[in-house]
Every structure is written in structure tokens, then in C-alpha cells.
Amino acid sequence: MTGTNGTHDSNGAHDSNGTPGSKSAHDSNGAPGSKGAHGSNGAHTKGASGTPLHLAVALDGAGWHPAAWREQGARPGELLTAAYWAGLVAEAERGLLDFVTFEDALGLQSAAFHRPDDRTDQVRGSVDAVLLAAHLAPLTTRIGLVPTTNVTHTEPFHLAIGIATLDHAAEGRAGWRPQISSRAADAAHFGRRTTPLLTEEDVTDSELIAARLRELFAEGAEVVEAVRRLWDSWDDDAEIRDAATGRFIDRDKVHHIDFQGTGFSVKGPSITPRSPQGQPPVVSLAHASTPYEFAALGSDVVHITPHDRAGTTAIVAQVAEAVERTGRDVEARPLRIFADLLVLLDDEPGAAAERLARLDETAGAELTSDAQVFAGTPAELADLLLDRRSAGLDGFRLRPGTLPHDLTAITRGLVPELQRRGVFRTEYESTTLRGHLRLQRPAGRYEAAG
Amino acid sequence: MPANHKKQVHLAAQLPGIHNVTVWSDPRSGSQISPDSFIRLAQTVERGKFDFFFLAEGLRLREHKGQVYDLDIAGRPENLTALSTLAAVTTHLGLAATVNATFNEPYEVARRFATLDRLSGGRAAWNVVTSYDAFTGENFRRGGFLAEADRYTRAAEFLGAARELWDSWGEDDLRADAAAGEFVRPGAGRFAHRGQHFDIAGRFTTPPGPQGHPVIIQSGESDAGREFAASDAEVIFSKHNRVDVARSFYRDVKQRLARYGRSPDDLLILPTANAVVADTDEEAAAYAREISRELVSPQTAIAHLEAVWGRDLSAYDPDGPLPGIEPEDDAHLLKGHSVFRKGRGETARQWRKLAEERNLSIRELVIEVGGRQTFVGSPHTVARAIDDFVQTGGADGFVLVPHLTPGGLDDFVDRVVPLLQERGVHRDDYTGTTLRDHLGLSDAPRPARWGGPGVRRRRDEKETSA
């Protein structure tokens, strides 16, 4: 099986065909192009040195390679323990990262995008990401905590108070990644409704998938809007504790939201007072025009999955079009664009590619991903990030291939490299996730002017 | 530890949420929403070796005369999220949350409790409640009205479905065997439940935590509620904190257990209670009177009266007599409050009778009927009263609700707990790691055994048979 080595190009990155999102039009020539683009990065680094780079990591299981759990140093028996996650998040915070995301879904993990599989050779099993993030809140002090939740089968009210509570617990470091449920099998876990059953053909192309799921995205956007209104339903100064009149709150400062969606309604107000950030940043992952629109409607950060510099430019333009279509005022409400990369990092040139080959061999298949796969040195990755950034990105969400190895390589290899180049913070300068992202804290929409 | 045959006193604590149980105007009253408050109170009662910390649930702010009710503390966290935070800053304390079986789905609830049990190392408990309340339902997709008769059938099926989900992972289904390349056993998490209220199937994501099932708490008072508790619950939150009534409730519920193949020790009855502690009995009594008065402001007194009478009574003097007029039967002035469901006409008659007998003003009457300062006195008086209450068959312990957040149990933990320990009725330290250990409960029922009498095993039986 060592022959799979030969399928990787010299920098270790490879295309990720066959997976949703990977075959979009902008992904014209796959990964090999990324190496070639490095030559121009110096100039871009210089030009962009005024604004610091944003960096997040996506934590999931033993890492994003399906065979990561079988690596030396992996702790596969501990993936669902609090201590495992506490160690990872502490490491990410040591690296001064903007935030970590926690993947989640209502169904068991599957290698197939659209349906459950019965595989037993990959990580299966997960815990609720909001509760996990809340658990990690008092064990950390600065890093943003961004759990994923489903918005198709859950109640907007529960989602709103859960994330607001996380923001209280983390004193302003909560984010939220709303995700629609694209697997029809998830619906059977609830028994209340059905959702489109995607076919093999549907999932060959991210635009096709998105088209089939358009109604769920539309409903998801309504859920995000309802949640945001619930977050605004208490003014900051609603609690008055006025002993003279016997009033604990000023009832004129808590508001029914009376949200009417196409398929649901929420009366409000929230039971949870306005949280430290008011509106915790909303983060979404998008691969096609419909989800770009979903992001433009309700997200503060959108994660995209270009596979090269040209692809980055193309997707950034598509996101801008979506912003235009939805009429979003990006001056008042900036939309930060992060690119996702699945990374394997080793200091020794070539070592990461060898490791990837070994992992692929263990897995019995070449790694595929919706995001570009990068295997190389931290310095090479720094080159790539700075080059890509100049195509219109605010930052990156890195998906460590194996944990803790590739997370540690990010925090102790990549971050110092970026700091040396003057493009990454050397200490946290703010205490909230909004602060890290340079997003203003918004006023509640129901607050009386003046 | 002296050998004795006395019953142990189980103690739990609740951070007060809504209702007039908190003196929020006291300068020592802290935030009801800041994580510091929850952490401080939880760590205090863990120092006192309490069994668990409890958070109630609110899913809609109460409304009075069509407006958000503004006289009591309002605003609280989502309770499972808050308890997950507390799991990180406590080591032994049980963590209990009310979660409504009406506005949730079994898959999600089972997943969240399995998560809390894992994150806390086996300390989760679920207070299963149902709602009859379409008012609260307006915040949810599914609405929420359930006929009274359907409430417990849905709750029982909900709990049954949750148990099937927890049982869908066998004890060693999570293999994580890197050498063999087998992370899970085939079919781990597979479930299918078909019933009157739920028809669900698939794969459950979350292997249960150390307790297998969280401890199940219930608080119904009706016959159906008592029966549900006898068949399915492991702790009852009772509201009976007068010892004579409490004893008859205790006897009634405990004798119902046998028909489900359960022993009296399988269900603990814990009334909600307050404790007011001072150096002397006299000082404590004076302090208790002061607290009562602060809990019922003139505005609160009128609001409570309006809730029962169903009329605008703002013209009445809170320090004057009760109104002579009759209640409006259908009016519903206070929404989201469950106290006055039994018929406002009957409640009004009882209140008027009490006020006339004792010559009480409106405010004094509301203080009288709302008061639940069960234990008032010096540390010795309170410790003795608690011990006596438990030893004479009134309860297995108490859920203490402090009148101040977050420092309201400091005196109790520092001054009463040591006396209970001296009396040999409260643990000096935790002897187990899970909430089931603290409560002396058997292991949760295992798959295939669930559903009939005699399925539960005591912990010691499991150890010898394993």
C-alpha cells in the first residue's frame, strides 16, 4: 500500500474529489496549484501586514484524518471525555487562536455525506457540542468557543438560550455555528417531519446538494434570525432592581419578538438576559451559492473551502455577490471570510506527506475532504496562508489532521512563524470573541433610541 | 464515623430562579445570571458534601395583566448548559436539571443528559416535568398544549424512549481498538421506538456516561404523578414541608413502590425547604420575619391577590383587608405560573377564611400562605429539626433554597452541616463518585431488563455477579 505515496504531489497536498463541495466550478485544478502560488507571497505579506491574520482551529474526534485515531499518540478511548477536550482547548489558547469550533451533528458520523454508513473502523460517537463548550468555558480565559448545532430539528428557543448561556459562562467568548441537517436519517431520530433524501447523484456537486436543500437553508436562515431576535429581546439595562417601586426588571426593556417564520413562530422574549457580547458571532461553513446566501443573511464569519488561490478569488467574489443579493450592509455588519484547510504539519520537509501516506494506508483509502488538504512544514503553510489571504480572506480555520500532533504543530510551529512575520498577535488584546474578530458589539434592535 | 442505625439526611440545593423566594433588594444579593453566582453556590454546597445542585427550568417569562411580570427575579440560564459549566469546577456534586417532556424531543434530551453525565463523570440527574401550558408553547415550533390526562402518558413514554436511547450502546460498544481497527462494535447505538407519542429510529450518537442513566427526579402531586414517581422516579421533589402532611405523603408514595418491584430505598423523597440560621432562636425568628416581609412587597401582595381573583385589584390597600368581591373564574391574569390551577374560587374562599380567623391584611395573608421557611433557629435547633424530620419518616432529606444568591447557604454549610455530621446523619466526605453513589441508588437498569418489576440490581449484586 505504500504505493499511495505516489498519488500525492510534492508538497503533500492533494485534491479531494468525490466529496461534497470539492468539485465546485472554482476548484479547477485542485491542490497542485497551491505550491506554484507560493512564489508571489512575499509581496502580499508585506502589503497586508497592517491587519493581523485570524486563525481558528476545528476540533473533531481524533483529528480530521479518518485513521487519526489509530496513530501513535492518539487517545481514542478518551475522545468523549472532558479531560481530552480540556487539553486540546488549552493548547489552542496557548497558541492565541481566535476560536475553536466543535463539530456536531444529530446523527452518528458517516463517511458518506448524505446517509449513515455502518462502518466500525472510524471514530463514531459524539457529545453535545454546546454542553462541551460550556464545560470548557471556566477552564479557559480568552479563546472563543464555537459549538455547532443543528437548526433543522431543534427549537430556536432552546438554541438561543443555550448559546446565550454559553456566552454568559464564557464571559463573552461564545460563538455559534448553525448547521442544517442534510441527512434524511436524522429526521427519523425525531419522527416529526421528513427532509429530502439525497441521492448519490445529488452529492457529486455542492451546487446540486444546495439546490436540493434550498428549503432547509431558507428555514435555517429563519432560525438564525429568530435566535438573533431572542438575543436582542432583553435590553442591556433591563434589570433595574428598583426597590422603591418593587420592580426587578423594567418590563419596557424586555420584548416579545413575535417572530413569524414560514413554518414556525416564536413569541419571546428569551428567558436569558442579554449576554456579554449581545450577539455571539455566528459562524457558518459554505460550499455553494445557497449557503453563501445563508451566510450573508445571518453569519458574522463564513468558512469557505477553496483549493487554490484562483478558487479563493472566485469564492470571495461569490460571497460578495450573495452579500449584494441579500442587501447586507457590510460596513455596519462586516462578514469575515475564513478559508478552511485540513492540515498535517511536520518541521522536517517531506515528513508530513509521508505521515499522510501512512495514515491513508491505515485507512485503506486516500484522504478526501471538502477542504484542501495541506501536508508540509509550518513555514510552507505560513507561505500559503499569506498568499491566500491576499486574495481577500480575513483568516483561516485549520482542521488538524491528527490530534494532538497537528494542533501542537499549529500552536508551536505555525503561530510563532506567523508572529515572526508580524502577521499574528503575540498576546490576546481583547477578552471577547467579537473583540478578537474586530467586530463591534451591536446594540439590541429593540432598544429605544436615545 | 460512629456506627449508628440512623437514616442519613440527603441534602440538595437549588439556586432560586423566579418567584418571590429571593430577597433581591438585599445589598448582598448578587447576580442571578453571572457564572460566578452558580459557581460560588455550587462550590459552597459541595464543601457541605451535598448530594446535588439543582436548576429549574423556565421557558417563558411570566406575564401579569398582559405584561411581563416585573416584581420578582427574572432571567436565568439554560440549565443543562449552566450545569455543564459547573461540572468543570466541582468534583463530586450531583448536577440536576428540570427538562420539560412537552417542549423537547427524546433524542435531544437523551443526548444532552448522556453528555452531562459523561462530562461530569456520572453526576447528572433529570427532573422530568410536563406542561399543560399553551402559553409557554407559543415559544416553540410544536406549540404545547396537552390534555391533563395525556401529560403523564407522554412523560412516561418520553422517559421510556430516552432509556432506550441510553441503552442503545452496550457497555463495551465503544472499543477504540487501534490495533484491530475497530472503533465501535457493529450496530452500536441502534434504536427503534414506536409508541403512541413517538415513532423514532436510527443510531444514537452518545454512549451513556458512568451512571448509564441519569438519576430520574419527579415532582408530581396528583395520583397519576405519584404513580409515575413510584414506577419511574428515583427522587421526588415534594412540597410538603410540614412534618405531619409530609409523613402521610411519604408513607403513601413509599408503599406504592412494591407493586413495581421496588424497595422503599429506591426512591428518595426530598421536600423543598428554606433554612434561616442565626446565633439564637430569637434572632433567627426575627430574621425570618424580616425575610418574609421583604419577599412580599406591597406590589407583590396585590399581584398575588390579582392572580387568584383574576381581577385588577390595584385600588386595594395591601395593608387593608381582603376584597369582598368574588373572583372572576375564567380570567387568567398571571400566566406562566402553576400555583393557582386548582380553582381560584376555592383558593379565594380559603384565603378569606384564613385572613378573617387571624385578622390578616392582604400583605400579611400573602406572606402567610407563601411562606416556607421551614427551619428557623440556631444551628443546633435547625440541625435537630432536620434530623427529627427525617428520622420520623417525613422525608429522606431536603432541597434547600436560599433566600440570597449566592451566599445564602454559607451559614448553613458552615454551621449546620458540622452539627449534622456530629449527629452521624450526614457524610463527612463523599464515599463515591457518582450521584447514584451519593443517593445510595442501585445502578440504572440495563438493556432488556427494563420494563418490568424486579429489573433493578443493587450495586453490590452487580459487583458479585459480574
PDB file of N, CA, C and O in Angstrom, chain B residues 334-369:
ATOM      1  N   LEU B 334     -52.264  36.010  35.647  1.00  0.00           N
ATOM      2  CA  LEU B 334     -50.846  35.688  35.792  1.00  0.00           C
ATOM      3  C   LEU B 334     -50.564  34.439  34.978  1.00  0.00           C
ATOM      4  O   LEU B 334     -51.040  33.361  35.291  1.00  0.00           O
ATOM      5  N   LYS B 335     -49.807  34.603  33.929  1.00  0.00           N
ATOM      6  CA  LYS B 335     -49.542  33.476  33.042  1.00  0.00           C
ATOM      7  C   LYS B 335     -48.136  32.947  33.256  1.00  0.00           C
ATOM      8  O   LYS B 335     -47.209  33.690  33.493  1.00  0.00           O
ATOM      9  N   GLY B 336     -48.039  31.630  33.119  1.00  0.00           N
ATOM     10  CA  GLY B 336     -46.741  31.006  33.301  1.00  0.00           C
ATOM     11  C   GLY B 336     -46.481  30.647  34.758  1.00  0.00           C
ATOM     12  O   GLY B 336     -45.376  30.340  35.156  1.00  0.00           O
ATOM     13  N   HIS B 337     -47.524  30.657  35.562  1.00  0.00           N
ATOM     14  CA  HIS B 337     -47.410  30.355  36.977  1.00  0.00           C
ATOM     15  C   HIS B 337     -48.350  29.195  37.265  1.00  0.00           C
ATOM     16  O   HIS B 337     -49.506  29.220  36.859  1.00  0.00           O
ATOM     17  N   SER B 338     -47.868  28.205  37.970  1.00  0.00           N
ATOM     18  CA  SER B 338     -48.666  26.984  38.099  1.00  0.00           C
ATOM     19  C   SER B 338     -49.421  26.893  39.424  1.00  0.00           C
ATOM     20  O   SER B 338     -50.081  25.913  39.696  1.00  0.00           O
ATOM     21  N   VAL B 339     -49.329  27.903  40.246  1.00  0.00           N
ATOM     22  CA  VAL B 339     -49.811  27.758  41.620  1.00  0.00           C
ATOM     23  C   VAL B 339     -51.331  27.719  41.729  1.00  0.00           C
ATOM     24  O   VAL B 339     -51.890  27.041  42.578  1.00  0.00           O
ATOM     25  N   PHE B 340     -51.992  28.433  40.844  1.00  0.00           N
ATOM     26  CA  PHE B 340     -53.418  28.630  41.092  1.00  0.00           C
ATOM     27  C   PHE B 340     -54.308  27.805  40.171  1.00  0.00           C
ATOM     28  O   PHE B 340     -55.356  28.233  39.748  1.00  0.00           O
ATOM     29  N   ARG B 341     -53.889  26.608  39.897  1.00  0.00           N
ATOM     30  CA  ARG B 341     -54.636  25.817  38.929  1.00  0.00           C
ATOM     31  C   ARG B 341     -55.836  25.107  39.529  1.00  0.00           C
ATOM     32  O   ARG B 341     -56.663  24.581  38.818  1.00  0.00           O
ATOM     33  N   LYS B 342     -55.893  25.057  40.835  1.00  0.00           N
ATOM     34  CA  LYS B 342     -56.913  24.204  41.438  1.00  0.00           C
ATOM     35  C   LYS B 342     -58.285  24.857  41.525  1.00  0.00           C
ATOM     36  O   LYS B 342     -59.210  24.283  42.066  1.00  0.00           O
ATOM     37  N   GLY B 343     -58.416  26.032  41.018  1.00  0.00           N
ATOM     38  CA  GLY B 343     -59.714  26.699  41.107  1.00  0.00           C
ATOM     39  C   GLY B 343     -59.593  27.930  41.974  1.00  0.00           C
ATOM     40  O   GLY B 343     -59.325  27.842  43.170  1.00  0.00           O
ATOM     41  N   ARG B 344     -59.745  29.075  41.345  1.00  0.00           N
ATOM     42  CA  ARG B 344     -59.499  30.306  42.084  1.00  0.00           C
ATOM     43  C   ARG B 344     -60.595  30.577  43.102  1.00  0.00           C
ATOM     44  O   ARG B 344     -60.338  31.178  44.139  1.00  0.00           O
ATOM     45  N   GLY B 345     -61.824  30.097  42.831  1.00  0.00           N
ATOM     46  CA  GLY B 345     -62.902  30.323  43.793  1.00  0.00           C
ATOM     47  C   GLY B 345     -62.590  29.660  45.132  1.00  0.00           C
ATOM     48  O   GLY B 345     -62.692  30.276  46.189  1.00  0.00           O
ATOM     49  N   GLU B 346     -62.126  28.434  45.055  1.00  0.00           N
ATOM     50  CA  GLU B 346     -61.808  27.690  46.276  1.00  0.00           C
ATOM     51  C   GLU B 346     -60.611  28.331  46.995  1.00  0.00           C
ATOM     52  O   GLU B 346     -60.622  28.490  48.220  1.00  0.00           O
ATOM     53  N   THR B 347     -59.608  28.693  46.212  1.00  0.00           N
ATOM     54  CA  THR B 347     -58.439  29.335  46.824  1.00  0.00           C
ATOM     55  C   THR B 347     -58.846  30.637  47.530  1.00  0.00           C
ATOM     56  O   THR B 347     -58.429  30.900  48.663  1.00  0.00           O
ATOM     57  N   ALA B 348     -59.674  31.428  46.851  1.00  0.00           N
ATOM     58  CA  ALA B 348     -60.106  32.699  47.436  1.00  0.00           C
ATOM     59  C   ALA B 348     -60.867  32.465  48.735  1.00  0.00           C
ATOM     60  O   ALA B 348     -60.668  33.179  49.738  1.00  0.00           O
ATOM     61  N   ARG B 349     -61.742  31.455  48.766  1.00  0.00           N
ATOM     62  CA  ARG B 349     -62.503  31.162  49.994  1.00  0.00           C
ATOM     63  C   ARG B 349     -61.564  30.804  51.134  1.00  0.00           C
ATOM     64  O   ARG B 349     -61.700  31.282  52.262  1.00  0.00           O
ATOM     65  N   GLN B 350     -60.581  29.971  50.824  1.00  0.00           N
ATOM     66  CA  GLN B 350     -59.636  29.564  51.870  1.00  0.00           C
ATOM     67  C   GLN B 350     -58.833  30.764  52.378  1.00  0.00           C
ATOM     68  O   GLN B 350     -58.605  30.907  53.582  1.00  0.00           O
ATOM     69  N   TRP B 351     -58.406  31.599  51.447  1.00  0.00           N
ATOM     70  CA  TRP B 351     -57.595  32.762  51.839  1.00  0.00           C
ATOM     71  C   TRP B 351     -58.421  33.716  52.717  1.00  0.00           C
ATOM     72  O   TRP B 351     -57.934  34.241  53.713  1.00  0.00           O
ATOM     73  N   ARG B 352     -59.672  33.919  52.314  1.00  0.00           N
ATOM     74  CA  ARG B 352     -60.507  34.856  53.081  1.00  0.00           C
ATOM     75  C   ARG B 352     -60.769  34.333  54.486  1.00  0.00           C
ATOM     76  O   ARG B 352     -60.708  35.059  55.466  1.00  0.00           O
ATOM     77  N   LYS B 353     -61.008  33.033  54.561  1.00  0.00           N
ATOM     78  CA  LYS B 353     -61.258  32.405  55.856  1.00  0.00           C
ATOM     79  C   LYS B 353     -60.043  32.571  56.773  1.00  0.00           C
ATOM     80  O   LYS B 353     -60.148  32.971  57.931  1.00  0.00           O
ATOM     81  N   LEU B 354     -58.873  32.294  56.191  1.00  0.00           N
ATOM     82  CA  LEU B 354     -57.633  32.411  56.975  1.00  0.00           C
ATOM     83  C   LEU B 354     -57.408  33.853  57.428  1.00  0.00           C
ATOM     84  O   LEU B 354     -57.047  34.108  58.590  1.00  0.00           O
ATOM     85  N   ALA B 355     -57.635  34.784  56.524  1.00  0.00           N
ATOM     86  CA  ALA B 355     -57.423  36.190  56.856  1.00  0.00           C
ATOM     87  C   ALA B 355     -58.380  36.640  57.958  1.00  0.00           C
ATOM     88  O   ALA B 355     -57.983  37.377  58.869  1.00  0.00           O
ATOM     89  N   GLU B 356     -59.616  36.164  57.891  1.00  0.00           N
ATOM     90  CA  GLU B 356     -60.594  36.565  58.912  1.00  0.00           C
ATOM     91  C   GLU B 356     -60.247  35.953  60.255  1.00  0.00           C
ATOM     92  O   GLU B 356     -60.287  36.612  61.289  1.00  0.00           O
ATOM     93  N   GLU B 357     -59.886  34.674  60.248  1.00  0.00           N
ATOM     94  CA  GLU B 357     -59.554  33.989  61.504  1.00  0.00           C
ATOM     95  C   GLU B 357     -58.396  34.670  62.214  1.00  0.00           C
ATOM     96  O   GLU B 357     -58.380  34.807  63.422  1.00  0.00           O
ATOM     97  N   ARG B 358     -57.405  35.085  61.442  1.00  0.00           N
ATOM     98  CA  ARG B 358     -56.199  35.632  62.076  1.00  0.00           C
ATOM     99  C   ARG B 358     -56.075  37.138  61.940  1.00  0.00           C
ATOM    100  O   ARG B 358     -55.039  37.693  62.292  1.00  0.00           O
ATOM    101  N   ASN B 359     -57.100  37.743  61.382  1.00  0.00           N
ATOM    102  CA  ASN B 359     -57.099  39.194  61.221  1.00  0.00           C
ATOM    103  C   ASN B 359     -55.870  39.668  60.435  1.00  0.00           C
ATOM    104  O   ASN B 359     -55.100  40.509  60.895  1.00  0.00           O
ATOM    105  N   LEU B 360     -55.710  39.087  59.239  1.00  0.00           N
ATOM    106  CA  LEU B 360     -54.528  39.407  58.430  1.00  0.00           C
ATOM    107  C   LEU B 360     -54.883  40.408  57.343  1.00  0.00           C
ATOM    108  O   LEU B 360     -55.936  40.319  56.716  1.00  0.00           O
ATOM    109  N   SER B 361     -53.959  41.310  57.079  1.00  0.00           N
ATOM    110  CA  SER B 361     -54.087  42.197  55.922  1.00  0.00           C
ATOM    111  C   SER B 361     -53.737  41.400  54.660  1.00  0.00           C
ATOM    112  O   SER B 361     -53.274  40.261  54.744  1.00  0.00           O
ATOM    113  N   ILE B 362     -53.962  42.048  53.527  1.00  0.00           N
ATOM    114  CA  ILE B 362     -53.619  41.393  52.253  1.00  0.00           C
ATOM    115  C   ILE B 362     -52.159  40.940  52.255  1.00  0.00           C
ATOM    116  O   ILE B 362     -51.835  39.794  51.963  1.00  0.00           O
ATOM    117  N   ARG B 363     -51.288  41.855  52.616  1.00  0.00           N
ATOM    118  CA  ARG B 363     -49.861  41.528  52.567  1.00  0.00           C
ATOM    119  C   ARG B 363     -49.508  40.436  53.579  1.00  0.00           C
ATOM    120  O   ARG B 363     -48.741  39.509  53.281  1.00  0.00           O
ATOM    121  N   GLU B 364     -50.101  40.552  54.778  1.00  0.00           N
ATOM    122  CA  GLU B 364     -49.816  39.528  55.799  1.00  0.00           C
ATOM    123  C   GLU B 364     -50.316  38.155  55.350  1.00  0.00           C
ATOM    124  O   GLU B 364     -49.677  37.134  55.598  1.00  0.00           O
ATOM    125  N   LEU B 365     -51.456  38.176  54.669  1.00  0.00           N
ATOM    126  CA  LEU B 365     -52.023  36.907  54.193  1.00  0.00           C
ATOM    127  C   LEU B 365     -51.100  36.283  53.138  1.00  0.00           C
ATOM    128  O   LEU B 365     -50.816  35.077  53.190  1.00  0.00           O
ATOM    129  N   VAL B 366     -50.655  37.098  52.211  1.00  0.00           N
ATOM    130  CA  VAL B 366     -49.790  36.566  51.157  1.00  0.00           C
ATOM    131  C   VAL B 366     -48.484  36.043  51.760  1.00  0.00           C
ATOM    132  O   VAL B 366     -47.962  34.998  51.348  1.00  0.00           O
ATOM    133  N   ILE B 367     -47.977  36.757  52.745  1.00  0.00           N
ATOM    134  CA  ILE B 367     -46.775  36.269  53.442  1.00  0.00           C
ATOM    135  C   ILE B 367     -47.068  34.918  54.094  1.00  0.00           C
ATOM    136  O   ILE B 367     -46.284  33.967  53.980  1.00  0.00           O
ATOM    137  N   GLU B 368     -48.230  34.824  54.707  1.00  0.00           N
ATOM    138  CA  GLU B 368     -48.591  33.613  55.443  1.00  0.00           C
ATOM    139  C   GLU B 368     -48.718  32.409  54.500  1.00  0.00           C
ATOM    140  O   GLU B 368     -48.167  31.336  54.751  1.00  0.00           O
ATOM    141  N   VAL B 369     -49.435  32.585  53.395  1.00  0.00           N
ATOM    142  CA  VAL B 369     -49.667  31.428  52.510  1.00  0.00           C
ATOM    143  C   VAL B 369     -48.445  31.103  51.654  1.00  0.00           C
ATOM    144  O   VAL B 369     -48.284  29.973  51.202  1.00  0.00           O
TER     145      VAL B 369
END
